[in-house]
XYZ file of C-alpha atoms in Angstrom:
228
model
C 5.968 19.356 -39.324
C 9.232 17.723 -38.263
C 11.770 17.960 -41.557
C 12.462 14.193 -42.525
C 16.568 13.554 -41.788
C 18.783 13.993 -44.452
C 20.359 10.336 -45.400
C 23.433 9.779 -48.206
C 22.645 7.680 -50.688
C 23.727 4.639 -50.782
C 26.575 3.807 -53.633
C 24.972 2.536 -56.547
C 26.806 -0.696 -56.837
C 26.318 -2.422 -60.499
C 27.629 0.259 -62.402
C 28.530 0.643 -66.212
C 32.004 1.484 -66.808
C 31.106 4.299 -68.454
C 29.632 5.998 -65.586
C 33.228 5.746 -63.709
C 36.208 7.963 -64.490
C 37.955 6.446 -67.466
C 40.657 3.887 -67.405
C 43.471 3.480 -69.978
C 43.361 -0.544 -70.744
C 46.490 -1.171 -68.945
C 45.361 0.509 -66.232
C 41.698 -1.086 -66.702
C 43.474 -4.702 -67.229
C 45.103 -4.388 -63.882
C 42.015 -3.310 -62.215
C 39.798 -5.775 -62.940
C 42.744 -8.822 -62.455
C 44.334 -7.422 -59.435
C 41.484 -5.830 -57.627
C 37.785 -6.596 -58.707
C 38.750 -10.383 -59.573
C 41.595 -10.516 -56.950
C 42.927 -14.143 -56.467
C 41.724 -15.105 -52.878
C 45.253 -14.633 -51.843
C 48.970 -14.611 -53.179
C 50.202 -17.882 -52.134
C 47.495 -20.592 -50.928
C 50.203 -22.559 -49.788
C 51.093 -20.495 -47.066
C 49.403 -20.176 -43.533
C 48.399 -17.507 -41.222
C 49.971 -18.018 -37.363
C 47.736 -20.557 -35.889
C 47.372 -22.190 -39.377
C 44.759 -20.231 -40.560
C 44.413 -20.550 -44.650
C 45.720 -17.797 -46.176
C 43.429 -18.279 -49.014
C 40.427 -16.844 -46.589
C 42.639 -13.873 -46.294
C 43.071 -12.055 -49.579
C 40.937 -9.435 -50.082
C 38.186 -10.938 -48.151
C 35.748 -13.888 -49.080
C 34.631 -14.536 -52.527
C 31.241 -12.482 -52.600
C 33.579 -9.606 -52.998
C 34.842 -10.949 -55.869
C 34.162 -8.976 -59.053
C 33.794 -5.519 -56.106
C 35.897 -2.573 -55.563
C 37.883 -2.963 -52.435
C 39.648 -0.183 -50.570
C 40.270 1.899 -47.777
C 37.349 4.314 -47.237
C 38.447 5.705 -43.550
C 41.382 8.202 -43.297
C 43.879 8.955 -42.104
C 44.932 4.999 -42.623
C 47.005 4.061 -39.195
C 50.231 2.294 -39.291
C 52.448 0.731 -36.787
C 55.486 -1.267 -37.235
C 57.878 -3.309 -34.972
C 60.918 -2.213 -34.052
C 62.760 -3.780 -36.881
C 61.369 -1.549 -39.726
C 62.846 1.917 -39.954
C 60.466 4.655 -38.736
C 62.046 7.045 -41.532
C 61.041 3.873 -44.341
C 57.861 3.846 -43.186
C 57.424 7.612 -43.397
C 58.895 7.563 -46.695
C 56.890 4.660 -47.922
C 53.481 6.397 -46.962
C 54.375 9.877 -48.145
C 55.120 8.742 -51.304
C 51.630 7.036 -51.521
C 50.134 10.269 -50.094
C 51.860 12.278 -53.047
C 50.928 10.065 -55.339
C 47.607 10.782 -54.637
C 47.189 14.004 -54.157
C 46.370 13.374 -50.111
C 42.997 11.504 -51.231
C 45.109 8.776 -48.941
C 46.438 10.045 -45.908
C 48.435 8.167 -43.391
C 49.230 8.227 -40.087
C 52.029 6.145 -37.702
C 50.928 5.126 -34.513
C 52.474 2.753 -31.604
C 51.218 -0.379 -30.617
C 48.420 -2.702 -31.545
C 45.474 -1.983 -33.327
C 46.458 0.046 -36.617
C 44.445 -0.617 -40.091
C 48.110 -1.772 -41.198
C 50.304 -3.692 -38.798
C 54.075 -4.270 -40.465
C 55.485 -7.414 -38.434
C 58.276 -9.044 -38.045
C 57.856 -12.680 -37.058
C 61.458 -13.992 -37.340
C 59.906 -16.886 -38.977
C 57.140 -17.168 -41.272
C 54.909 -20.246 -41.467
C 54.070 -22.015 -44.434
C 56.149 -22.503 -47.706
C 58.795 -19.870 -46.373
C 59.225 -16.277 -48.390
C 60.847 -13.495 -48.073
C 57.567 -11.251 -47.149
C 53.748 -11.799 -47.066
C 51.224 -9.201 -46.957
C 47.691 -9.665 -46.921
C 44.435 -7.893 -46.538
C 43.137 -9.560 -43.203
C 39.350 -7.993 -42.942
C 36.839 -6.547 -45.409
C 33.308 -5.100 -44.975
C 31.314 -5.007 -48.127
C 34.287 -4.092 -49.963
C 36.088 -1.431 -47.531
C 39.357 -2.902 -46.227
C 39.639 -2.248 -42.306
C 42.455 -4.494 -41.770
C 45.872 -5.710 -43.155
C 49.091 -7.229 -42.388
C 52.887 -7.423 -43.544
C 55.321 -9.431 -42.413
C 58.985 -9.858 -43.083
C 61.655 -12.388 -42.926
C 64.398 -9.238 -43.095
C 67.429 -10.332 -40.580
C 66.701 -14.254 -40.476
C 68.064 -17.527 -41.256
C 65.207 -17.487 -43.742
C 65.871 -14.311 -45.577
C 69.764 -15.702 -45.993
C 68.532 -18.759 -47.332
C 66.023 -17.095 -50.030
C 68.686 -14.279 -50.394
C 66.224 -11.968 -49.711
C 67.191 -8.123 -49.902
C 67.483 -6.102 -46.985
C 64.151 -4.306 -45.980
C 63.856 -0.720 -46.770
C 61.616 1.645 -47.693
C 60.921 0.368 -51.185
C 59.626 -2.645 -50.444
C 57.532 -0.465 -47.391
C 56.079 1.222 -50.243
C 55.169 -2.043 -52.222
C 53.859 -3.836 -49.649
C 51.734 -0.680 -48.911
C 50.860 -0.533 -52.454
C 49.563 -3.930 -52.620
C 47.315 -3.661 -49.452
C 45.509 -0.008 -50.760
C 43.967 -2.003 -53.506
C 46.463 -2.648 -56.299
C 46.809 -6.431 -55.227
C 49.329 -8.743 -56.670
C 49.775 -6.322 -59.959
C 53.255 -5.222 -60.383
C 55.062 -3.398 -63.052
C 57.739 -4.670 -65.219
C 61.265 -4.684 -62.940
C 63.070 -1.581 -62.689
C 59.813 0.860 -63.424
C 58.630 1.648 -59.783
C 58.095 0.476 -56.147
C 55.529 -1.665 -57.951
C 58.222 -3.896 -60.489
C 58.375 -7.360 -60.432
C 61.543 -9.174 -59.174
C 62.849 -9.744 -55.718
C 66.138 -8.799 -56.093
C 68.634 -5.626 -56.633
C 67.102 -5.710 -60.830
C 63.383 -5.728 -59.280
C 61.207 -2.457 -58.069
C 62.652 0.922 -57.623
C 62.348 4.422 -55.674
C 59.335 5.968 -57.390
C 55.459 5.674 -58.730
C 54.958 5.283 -62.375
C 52.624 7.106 -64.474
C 50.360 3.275 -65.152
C 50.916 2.776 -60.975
C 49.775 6.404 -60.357
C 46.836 6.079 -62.862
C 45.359 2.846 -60.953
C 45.736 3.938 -57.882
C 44.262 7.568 -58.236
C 40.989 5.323 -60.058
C 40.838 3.410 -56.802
C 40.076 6.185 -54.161
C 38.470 9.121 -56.872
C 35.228 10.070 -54.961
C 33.385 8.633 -57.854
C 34.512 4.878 -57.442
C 33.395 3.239 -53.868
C 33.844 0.558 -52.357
C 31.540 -2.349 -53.301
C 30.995 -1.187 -56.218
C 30.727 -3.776 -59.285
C 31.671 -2.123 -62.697
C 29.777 -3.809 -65.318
């Protein structure tokens, strides 16, 4: 007789906590606010280019609220205009890499196309900010697209007084799109602190940044899945 084809099992999606690797409540706290129950983006009041809502861009639509969401295909590609630094970028990514042990890998690449795209508009529409980054696509809870974009260099960023881009806030912005969301630290701590200025995030992954993140992409938490 022919042997029947092997098949993977599918995730098992409502799943107890205690059947996932354990979370410290910090750690837990910013898992559930800033990735399973996600706000449907970090500023409604700004717009996409073409005036599409932002708020239909964060982290997908609203049936994945409550879901895991991440990157499940790796290496991740990344291409940035000319403005960013390649050696920021490359910093920015191998510090994520580290701090997970290479269970996220990157990988730069020219031109269109890339799972992240880093932009640099000159102008951003809407409300006006210093930088926006958003998850742009999700499929039942994998993320296969998102975007940055920054004001670095323009009339914009003088009036805001926005800081100069580097590779720190490469590495936020990069942090906020592999699943950790809006979450940030308390100011000084990591690339994840709060605070848009000199005072704000710094060189570096804390141990409660490190802890989340690492939760997100163990094999034993997928995408989709909706801890209970």
């Amino acid at each position: 007789p022919t042997p029947e084809p092997t098949q993977t099992p599918s995730p098992k999606l409502d799943i107890s906590w205690s059947e996932l690797p354990p979370l410290s409540p910090a750690a837990k706290e910013w898992v559930i606010k800033y990735n399973l129950n996600a706000p449907s983006s970090i500023d409604p009041n700004h717009l996409l280019p073409g005036g599409v809502d932002a708020s239909t861009k964060w982290f997908g639509v609203d049936s994945y609220l409550g879901a895991v969401k991440r990157f499940d295909k790796f290496p991740i590609t990344v291409s940035a205009d000319p403005w960013f630094s390649v050696q920021d970028v490359a910093d920015a990514t191998n510090l994520w890499q580290q701090a997970t042990k290479g269970k996220v890998t990157f990988q730069l690449v020219a031109g269109p196309g890339a799972d992240v795209v880093f932009k640099h508009p000159g102008t951003l529409p809407g409300a006006g900010a210093c930088r926006q980054f958003w998850v742009t696509k999700v499929a039942n809870g994998v993320i296969v697209g998102a975007e940055y974009y920054s004001t670095y260099g323009t009339p914009i960023a003088t009036r805001l007084n926005c800081p100069d881009e580097n590779r720190i806030w490469v590495a936020q912005a990069l942090g906020t799109l592999l699943g950790l969301g809006n979450g940030r630290t308390a100011a000084g701590v990591d690339v994840m602190s709060n605070g848009p200025r000199s005072n704000g995030p710094v060189w570096g992954i804390s141990p409660i940044t490190a802890e989340v993140v690492n939760w997100l992409y163990d094999p034993r938490v997928q995408s989709g899945m909706r801890p209970k």
